[in-house]
XYZ file of N, CA and C in Angstrom:
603
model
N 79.615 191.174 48.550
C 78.408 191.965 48.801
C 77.768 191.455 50.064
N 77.559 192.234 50.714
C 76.949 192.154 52.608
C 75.326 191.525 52.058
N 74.995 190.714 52.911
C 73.803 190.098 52.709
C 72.932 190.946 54.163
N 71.561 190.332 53.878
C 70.897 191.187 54.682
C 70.923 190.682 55.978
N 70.417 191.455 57.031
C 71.068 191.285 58.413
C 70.145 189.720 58.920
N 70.610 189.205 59.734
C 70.198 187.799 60.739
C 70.271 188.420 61.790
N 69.371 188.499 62.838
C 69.445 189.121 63.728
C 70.509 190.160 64.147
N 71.052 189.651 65.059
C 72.185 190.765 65.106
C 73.458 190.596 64.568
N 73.054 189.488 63.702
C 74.914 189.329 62.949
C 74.359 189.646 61.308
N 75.088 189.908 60.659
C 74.806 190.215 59.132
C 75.971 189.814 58.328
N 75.993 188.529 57.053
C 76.725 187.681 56.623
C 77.778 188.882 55.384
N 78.937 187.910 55.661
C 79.820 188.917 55.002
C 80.696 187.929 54.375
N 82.177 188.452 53.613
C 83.162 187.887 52.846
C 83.725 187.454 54.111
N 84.429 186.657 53.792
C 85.575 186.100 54.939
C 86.854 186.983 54.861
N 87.468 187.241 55.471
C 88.418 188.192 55.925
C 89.969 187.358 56.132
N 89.939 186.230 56.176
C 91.249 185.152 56.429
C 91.006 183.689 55.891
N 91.882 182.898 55.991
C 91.673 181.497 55.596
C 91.344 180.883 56.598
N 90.374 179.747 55.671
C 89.657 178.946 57.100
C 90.318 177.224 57.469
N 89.953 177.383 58.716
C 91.185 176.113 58.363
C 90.395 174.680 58.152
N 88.917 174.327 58.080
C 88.574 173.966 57.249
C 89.131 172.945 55.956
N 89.543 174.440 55.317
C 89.652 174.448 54.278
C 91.163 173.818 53.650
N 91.826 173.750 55.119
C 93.381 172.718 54.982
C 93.296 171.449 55.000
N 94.358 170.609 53.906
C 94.634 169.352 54.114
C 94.817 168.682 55.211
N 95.830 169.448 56.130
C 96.492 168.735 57.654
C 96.299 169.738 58.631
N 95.396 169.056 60.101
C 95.224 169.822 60.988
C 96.367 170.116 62.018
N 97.557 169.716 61.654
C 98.903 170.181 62.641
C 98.888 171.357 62.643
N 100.186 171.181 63.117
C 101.282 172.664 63.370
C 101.982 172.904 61.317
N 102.207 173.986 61.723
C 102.863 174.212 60.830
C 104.195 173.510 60.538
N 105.518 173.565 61.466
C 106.424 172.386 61.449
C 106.237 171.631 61.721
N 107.388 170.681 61.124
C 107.014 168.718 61.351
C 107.863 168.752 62.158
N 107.716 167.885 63.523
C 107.743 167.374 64.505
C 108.529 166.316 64.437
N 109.683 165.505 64.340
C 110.375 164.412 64.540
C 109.263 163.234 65.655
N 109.098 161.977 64.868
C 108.083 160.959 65.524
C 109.050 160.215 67.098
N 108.224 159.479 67.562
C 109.107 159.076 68.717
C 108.809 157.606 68.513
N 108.529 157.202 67.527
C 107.967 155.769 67.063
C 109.147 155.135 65.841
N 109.883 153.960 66.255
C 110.656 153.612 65.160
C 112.141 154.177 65.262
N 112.990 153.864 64.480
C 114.548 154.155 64.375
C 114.606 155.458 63.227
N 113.863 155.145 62.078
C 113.698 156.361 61.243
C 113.611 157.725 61.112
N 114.028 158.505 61.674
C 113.627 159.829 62.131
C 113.197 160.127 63.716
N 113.806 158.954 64.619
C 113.383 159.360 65.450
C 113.423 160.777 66.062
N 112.695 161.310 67.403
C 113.546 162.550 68.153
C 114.373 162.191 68.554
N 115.864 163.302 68.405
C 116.595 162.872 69.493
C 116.695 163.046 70.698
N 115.582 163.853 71.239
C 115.456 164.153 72.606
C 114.641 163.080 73.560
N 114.046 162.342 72.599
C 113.286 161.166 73.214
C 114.713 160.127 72.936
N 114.151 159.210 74.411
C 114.515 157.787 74.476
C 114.225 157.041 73.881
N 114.908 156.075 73.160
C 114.402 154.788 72.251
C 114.407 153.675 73.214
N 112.770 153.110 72.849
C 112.102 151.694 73.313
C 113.062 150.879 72.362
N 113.325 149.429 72.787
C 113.365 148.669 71.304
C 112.083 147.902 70.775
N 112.260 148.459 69.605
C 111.563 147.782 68.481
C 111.551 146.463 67.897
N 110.674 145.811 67.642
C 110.380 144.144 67.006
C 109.409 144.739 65.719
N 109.764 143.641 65.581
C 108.769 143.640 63.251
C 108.358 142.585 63.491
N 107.797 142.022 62.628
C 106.566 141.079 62.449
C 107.040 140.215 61.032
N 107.574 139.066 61.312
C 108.078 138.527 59.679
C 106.715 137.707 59.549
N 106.976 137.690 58.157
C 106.198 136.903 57.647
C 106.020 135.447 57.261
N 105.280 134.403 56.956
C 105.300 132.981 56.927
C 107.034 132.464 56.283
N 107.156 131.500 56.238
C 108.656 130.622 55.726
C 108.111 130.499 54.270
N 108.403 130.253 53.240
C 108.595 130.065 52.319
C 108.508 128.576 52.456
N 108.248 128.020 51.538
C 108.242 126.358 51.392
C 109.281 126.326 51.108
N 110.047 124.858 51.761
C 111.122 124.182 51.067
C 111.098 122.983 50.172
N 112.051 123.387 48.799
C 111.328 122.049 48.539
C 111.873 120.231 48.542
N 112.617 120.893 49.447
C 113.877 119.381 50.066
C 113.472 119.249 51.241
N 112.162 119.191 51.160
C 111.672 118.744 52.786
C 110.930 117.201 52.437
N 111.538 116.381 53.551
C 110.696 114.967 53.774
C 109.669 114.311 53.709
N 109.035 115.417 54.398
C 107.344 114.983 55.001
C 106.258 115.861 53.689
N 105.726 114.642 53.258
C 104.455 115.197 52.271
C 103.838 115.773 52.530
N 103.596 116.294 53.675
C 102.474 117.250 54.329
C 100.876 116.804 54.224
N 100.111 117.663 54.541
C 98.937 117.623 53.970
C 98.135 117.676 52.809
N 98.924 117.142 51.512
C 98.708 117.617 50.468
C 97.774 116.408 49.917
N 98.153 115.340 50.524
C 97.991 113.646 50.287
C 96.465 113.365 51.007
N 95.836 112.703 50.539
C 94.126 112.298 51.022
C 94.689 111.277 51.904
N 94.049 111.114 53.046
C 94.776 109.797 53.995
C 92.997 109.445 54.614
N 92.400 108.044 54.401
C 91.743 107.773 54.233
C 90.908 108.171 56.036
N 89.535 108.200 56.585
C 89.609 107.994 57.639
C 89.347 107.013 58.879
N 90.038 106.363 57.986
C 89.790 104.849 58.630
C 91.316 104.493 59.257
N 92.491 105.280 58.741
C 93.812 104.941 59.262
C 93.951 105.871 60.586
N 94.337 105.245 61.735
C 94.547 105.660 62.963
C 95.613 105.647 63.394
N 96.557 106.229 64.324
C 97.526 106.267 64.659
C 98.246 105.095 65.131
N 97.074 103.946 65.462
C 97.769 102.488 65.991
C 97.502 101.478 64.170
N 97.029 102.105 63.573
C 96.912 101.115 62.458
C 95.115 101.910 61.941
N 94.866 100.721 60.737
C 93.712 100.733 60.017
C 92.026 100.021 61.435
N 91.229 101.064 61.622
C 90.359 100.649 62.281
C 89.443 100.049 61.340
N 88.986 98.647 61.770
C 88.018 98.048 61.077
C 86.819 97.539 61.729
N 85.368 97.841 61.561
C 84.591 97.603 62.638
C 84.290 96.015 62.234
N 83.818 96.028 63.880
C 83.817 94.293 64.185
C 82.668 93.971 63.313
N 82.411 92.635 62.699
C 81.750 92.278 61.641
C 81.614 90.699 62.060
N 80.329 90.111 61.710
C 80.372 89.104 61.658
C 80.176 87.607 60.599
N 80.645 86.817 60.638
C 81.099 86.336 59.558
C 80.028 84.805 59.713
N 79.472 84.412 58.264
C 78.466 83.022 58.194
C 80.157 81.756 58.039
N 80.284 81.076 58.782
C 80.935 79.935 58.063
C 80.691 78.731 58.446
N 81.267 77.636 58.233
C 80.467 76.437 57.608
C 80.449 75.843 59.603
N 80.136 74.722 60.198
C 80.348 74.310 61.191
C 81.723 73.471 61.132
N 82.441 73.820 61.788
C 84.282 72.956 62.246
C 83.461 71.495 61.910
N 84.248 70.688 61.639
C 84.185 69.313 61.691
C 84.737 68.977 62.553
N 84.069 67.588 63.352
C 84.793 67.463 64.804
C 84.279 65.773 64.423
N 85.420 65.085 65.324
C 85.582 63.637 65.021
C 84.484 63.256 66.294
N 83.918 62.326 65.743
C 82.793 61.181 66.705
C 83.667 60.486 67.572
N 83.106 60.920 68.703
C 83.580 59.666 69.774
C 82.451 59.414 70.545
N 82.634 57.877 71.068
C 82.063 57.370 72.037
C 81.683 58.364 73.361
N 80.995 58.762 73.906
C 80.955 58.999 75.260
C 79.660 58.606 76.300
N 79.935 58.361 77.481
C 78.694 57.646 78.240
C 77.160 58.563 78.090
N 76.382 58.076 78.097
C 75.030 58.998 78.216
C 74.452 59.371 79.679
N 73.710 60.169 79.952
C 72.874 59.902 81.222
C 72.578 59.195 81.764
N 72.544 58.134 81.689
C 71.668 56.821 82.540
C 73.267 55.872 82.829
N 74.108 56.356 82.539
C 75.242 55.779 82.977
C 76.001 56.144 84.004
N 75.504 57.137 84.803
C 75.775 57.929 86.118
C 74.945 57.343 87.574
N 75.449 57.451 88.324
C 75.094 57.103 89.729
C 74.625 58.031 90.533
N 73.173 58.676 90.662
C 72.954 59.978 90.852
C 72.413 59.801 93.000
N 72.079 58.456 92.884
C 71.322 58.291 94.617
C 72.880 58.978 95.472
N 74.216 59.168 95.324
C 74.743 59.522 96.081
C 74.850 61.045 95.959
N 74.013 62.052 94.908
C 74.534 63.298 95.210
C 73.438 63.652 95.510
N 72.028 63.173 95.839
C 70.890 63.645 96.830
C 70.858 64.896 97.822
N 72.254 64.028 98.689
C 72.791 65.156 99.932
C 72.962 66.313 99.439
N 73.884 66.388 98.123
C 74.906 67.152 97.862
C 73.361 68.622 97.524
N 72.338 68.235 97.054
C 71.289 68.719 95.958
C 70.255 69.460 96.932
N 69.467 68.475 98.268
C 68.851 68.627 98.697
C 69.282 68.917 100.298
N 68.642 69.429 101.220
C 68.719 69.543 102.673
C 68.415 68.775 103.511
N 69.764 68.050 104.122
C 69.926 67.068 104.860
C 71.009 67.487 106.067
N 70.637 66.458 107.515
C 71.136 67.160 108.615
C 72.777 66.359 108.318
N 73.523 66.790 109.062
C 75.101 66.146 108.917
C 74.932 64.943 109.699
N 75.791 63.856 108.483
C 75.575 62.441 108.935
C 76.881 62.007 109.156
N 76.853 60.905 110.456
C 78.564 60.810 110.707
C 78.791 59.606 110.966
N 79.612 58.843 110.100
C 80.280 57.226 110.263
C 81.307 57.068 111.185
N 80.967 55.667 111.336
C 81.964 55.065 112.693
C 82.796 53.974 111.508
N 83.765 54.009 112.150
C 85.056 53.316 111.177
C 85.916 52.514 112.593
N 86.645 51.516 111.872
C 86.959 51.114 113.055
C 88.620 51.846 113.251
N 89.272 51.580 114.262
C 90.794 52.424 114.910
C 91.529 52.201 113.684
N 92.289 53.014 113.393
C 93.453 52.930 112.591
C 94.368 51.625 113.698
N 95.054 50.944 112.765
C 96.187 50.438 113.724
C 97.432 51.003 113.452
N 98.586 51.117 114.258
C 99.363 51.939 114.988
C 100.427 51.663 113.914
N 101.467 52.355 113.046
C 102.434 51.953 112.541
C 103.927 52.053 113.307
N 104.269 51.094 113.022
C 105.603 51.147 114.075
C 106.284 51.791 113.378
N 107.108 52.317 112.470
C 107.824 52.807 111.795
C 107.864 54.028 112.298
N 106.452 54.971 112.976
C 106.309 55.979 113.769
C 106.487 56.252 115.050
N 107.083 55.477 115.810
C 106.558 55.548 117.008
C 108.082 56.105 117.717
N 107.696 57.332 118.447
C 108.490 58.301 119.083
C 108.342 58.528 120.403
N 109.678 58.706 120.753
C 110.095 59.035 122.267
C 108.876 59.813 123.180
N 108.695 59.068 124.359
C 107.708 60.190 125.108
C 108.834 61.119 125.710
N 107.809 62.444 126.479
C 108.098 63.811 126.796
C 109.419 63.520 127.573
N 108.975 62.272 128.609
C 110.743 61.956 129.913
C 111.866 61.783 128.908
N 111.930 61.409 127.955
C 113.430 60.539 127.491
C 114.290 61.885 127.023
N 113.711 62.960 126.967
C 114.571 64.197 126.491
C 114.701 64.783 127.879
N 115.834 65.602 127.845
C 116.294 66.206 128.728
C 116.876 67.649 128.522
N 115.787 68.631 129.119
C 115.584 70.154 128.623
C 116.707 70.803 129.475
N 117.757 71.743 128.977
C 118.153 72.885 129.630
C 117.396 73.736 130.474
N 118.081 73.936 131.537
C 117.614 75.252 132.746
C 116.511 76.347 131.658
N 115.813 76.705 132.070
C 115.075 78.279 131.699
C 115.671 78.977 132.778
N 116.042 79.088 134.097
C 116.184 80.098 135.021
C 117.535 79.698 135.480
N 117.983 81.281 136.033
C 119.582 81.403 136.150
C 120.341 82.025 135.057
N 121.611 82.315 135.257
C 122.660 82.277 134.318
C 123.150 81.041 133.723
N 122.906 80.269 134.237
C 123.377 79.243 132.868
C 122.766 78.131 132.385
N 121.788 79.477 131.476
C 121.295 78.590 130.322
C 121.831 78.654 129.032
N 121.211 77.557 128.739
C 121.522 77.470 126.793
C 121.184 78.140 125.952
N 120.037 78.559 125.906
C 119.371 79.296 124.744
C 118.404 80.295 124.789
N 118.209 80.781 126.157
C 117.625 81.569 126.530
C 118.048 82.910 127.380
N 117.644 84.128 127.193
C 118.289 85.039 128.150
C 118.350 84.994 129.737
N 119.501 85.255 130.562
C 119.435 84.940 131.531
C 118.884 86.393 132.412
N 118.054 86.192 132.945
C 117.423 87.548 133.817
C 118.251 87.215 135.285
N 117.869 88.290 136.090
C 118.878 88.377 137.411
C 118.041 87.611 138.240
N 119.004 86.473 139.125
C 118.140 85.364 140.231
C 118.814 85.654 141.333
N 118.090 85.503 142.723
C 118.228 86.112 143.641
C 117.747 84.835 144.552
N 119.184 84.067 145.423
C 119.129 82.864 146.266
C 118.652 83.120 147.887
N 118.311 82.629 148.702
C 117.446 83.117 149.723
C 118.232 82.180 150.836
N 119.030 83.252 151.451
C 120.040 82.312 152.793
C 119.512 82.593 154.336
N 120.386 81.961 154.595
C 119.661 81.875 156.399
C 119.867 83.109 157.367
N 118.935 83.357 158.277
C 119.338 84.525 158.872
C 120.090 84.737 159.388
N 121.379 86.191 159.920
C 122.026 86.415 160.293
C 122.062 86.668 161.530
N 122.764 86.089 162.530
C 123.467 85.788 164.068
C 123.830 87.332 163.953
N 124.321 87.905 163.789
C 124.534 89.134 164.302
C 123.917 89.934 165.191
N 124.071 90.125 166.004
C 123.305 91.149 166.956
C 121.877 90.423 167.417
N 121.755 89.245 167.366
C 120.673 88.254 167.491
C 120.303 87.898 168.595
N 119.488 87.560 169.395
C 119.209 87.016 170.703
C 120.183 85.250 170.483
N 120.728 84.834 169.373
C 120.928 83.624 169.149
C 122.768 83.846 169.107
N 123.112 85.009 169.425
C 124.536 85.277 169.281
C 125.589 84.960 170.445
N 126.445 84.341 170.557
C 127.208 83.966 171.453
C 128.096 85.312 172.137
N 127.679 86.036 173.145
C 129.123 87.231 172.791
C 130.163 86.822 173.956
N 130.244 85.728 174.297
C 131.596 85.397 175.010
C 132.677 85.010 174.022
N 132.729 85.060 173.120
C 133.137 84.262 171.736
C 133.662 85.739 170.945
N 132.657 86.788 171.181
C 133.556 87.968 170.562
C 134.837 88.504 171.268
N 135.348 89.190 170.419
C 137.248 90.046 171.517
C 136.734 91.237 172.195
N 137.565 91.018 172.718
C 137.712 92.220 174.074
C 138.004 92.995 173.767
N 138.091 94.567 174.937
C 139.436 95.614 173.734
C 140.583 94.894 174.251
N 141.467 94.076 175.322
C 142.723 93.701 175.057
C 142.874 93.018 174.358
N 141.839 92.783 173.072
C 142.136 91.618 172.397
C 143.263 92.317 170.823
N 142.808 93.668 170.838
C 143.678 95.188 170.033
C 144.920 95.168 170.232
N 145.687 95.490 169.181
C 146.973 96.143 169.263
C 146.472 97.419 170.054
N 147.421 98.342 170.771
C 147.559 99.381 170.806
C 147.902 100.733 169.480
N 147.065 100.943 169.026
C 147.666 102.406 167.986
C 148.167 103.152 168.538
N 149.274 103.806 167.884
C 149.929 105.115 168.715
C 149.292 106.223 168.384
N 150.100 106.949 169.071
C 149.195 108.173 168.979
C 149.825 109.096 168.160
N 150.867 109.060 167.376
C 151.569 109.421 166.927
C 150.542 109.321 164.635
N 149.666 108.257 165.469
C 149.092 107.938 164.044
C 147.735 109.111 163.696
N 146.989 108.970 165.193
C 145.937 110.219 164.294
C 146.269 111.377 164.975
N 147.326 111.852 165.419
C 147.396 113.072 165.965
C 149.094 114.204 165.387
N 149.011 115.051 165.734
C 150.641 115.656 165.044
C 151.582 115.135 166.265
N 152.631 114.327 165.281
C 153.652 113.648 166.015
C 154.674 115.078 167.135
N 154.735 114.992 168.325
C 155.944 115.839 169.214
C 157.197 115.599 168.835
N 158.108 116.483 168.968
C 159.406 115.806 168.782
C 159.810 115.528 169.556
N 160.716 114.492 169.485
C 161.444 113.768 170.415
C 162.902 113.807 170.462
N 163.170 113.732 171.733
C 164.891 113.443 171.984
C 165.534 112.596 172.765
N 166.618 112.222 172.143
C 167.455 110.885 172.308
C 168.557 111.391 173.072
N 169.573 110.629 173.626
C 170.778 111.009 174.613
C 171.370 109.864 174.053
């Protein structure tokens, strides 16, 4: 039955199903998932898949007691910590001995040592000389060369001897004393020049 008008619309029966009124808002066919090995599509590519296991199971042939045991907290990984404490005990017994008192010390010589005093300096008389010591002076040894090639123990650097001047070409030169040219063989000429030929009869 038509209800009365609302402005310009006026309420009526429904004419179709509402979708509302459905369990599942899909499609009408089911769709193959793209999630998992189960039904995948086969038109989709498969990712690979991992699962999620769950804890181990206890064993009960295992070694270690676990945490099951109260472990006090005073045990530490290097041992039992025990705080430092201090203890009443009786005084050590220690044997009596003699020893000097104060007034048995000689104190006028550490005055200096105590108080400020300028530096004081004694005269003593010479040592005398022990013979048992007594060693060669500097002359009685006799040292190898330092300079030149031939030394003993030292490198020899280059020495350079200094001779007298040379007469040559000198105002001090004798030249009646030098040769003449007849004083020469003759060279032939046959030596720096091209030899002619020659003929014999």
């Amino acid at each position: 039955m038509d209800g009365p008008w609302v402005g310009t619309w006026r309420p009526h029966r429904r004419r179709g199903p509402i979708q509302a009124e459905q369990t599942s808002p899909g499609p009408k066919y089911w769709i193959p998932g793209t999630t998992g090995f189960t039904g995948h599509d086969p038109t989709r590519e498969r990712a690979p898949a991992y699962t999620l296991r769950g804890a181990k199971g206890q064993i009960a042939a295992s070694c270690s007691p676990g945490p099951r045991y109260f472990i006090h907290p005073s045990i530490t990984k290097t041992g039992k910590h025990v705080a430092p404490s201090a203890q009443v005990t009786g005084r050590p017994k220690t044997k009596t001995e003699v020893t000097p008192g104060p007034s048995d010390y000689s104190m006028d010589m550490a005055n200096r040592h105590v108080y400020i005093s300028p530096p004081v300096h004694s005269m003593i008389f010479r040592q005398k000389a022990l013979k048992g010591f007594q060693t060669p002076g500097p002359g009685t040894y006799t040292l190898p060369r330092l300079l030149g090639p031939n030394t003993a123990c030292t490198h020899a650097n280059p020495c350079y001897s200094m001779r007298w001047k040379s007469s040559y070409n000198s105002c001090f030169q004798d030249l009646a004393k030098t040769p003449g040219p007849a004083a020469f063989s003759k060279v032939e000429l046959d030596v720096y020049k091209r030899r002619a030929p020659k003929y014999t009869m």
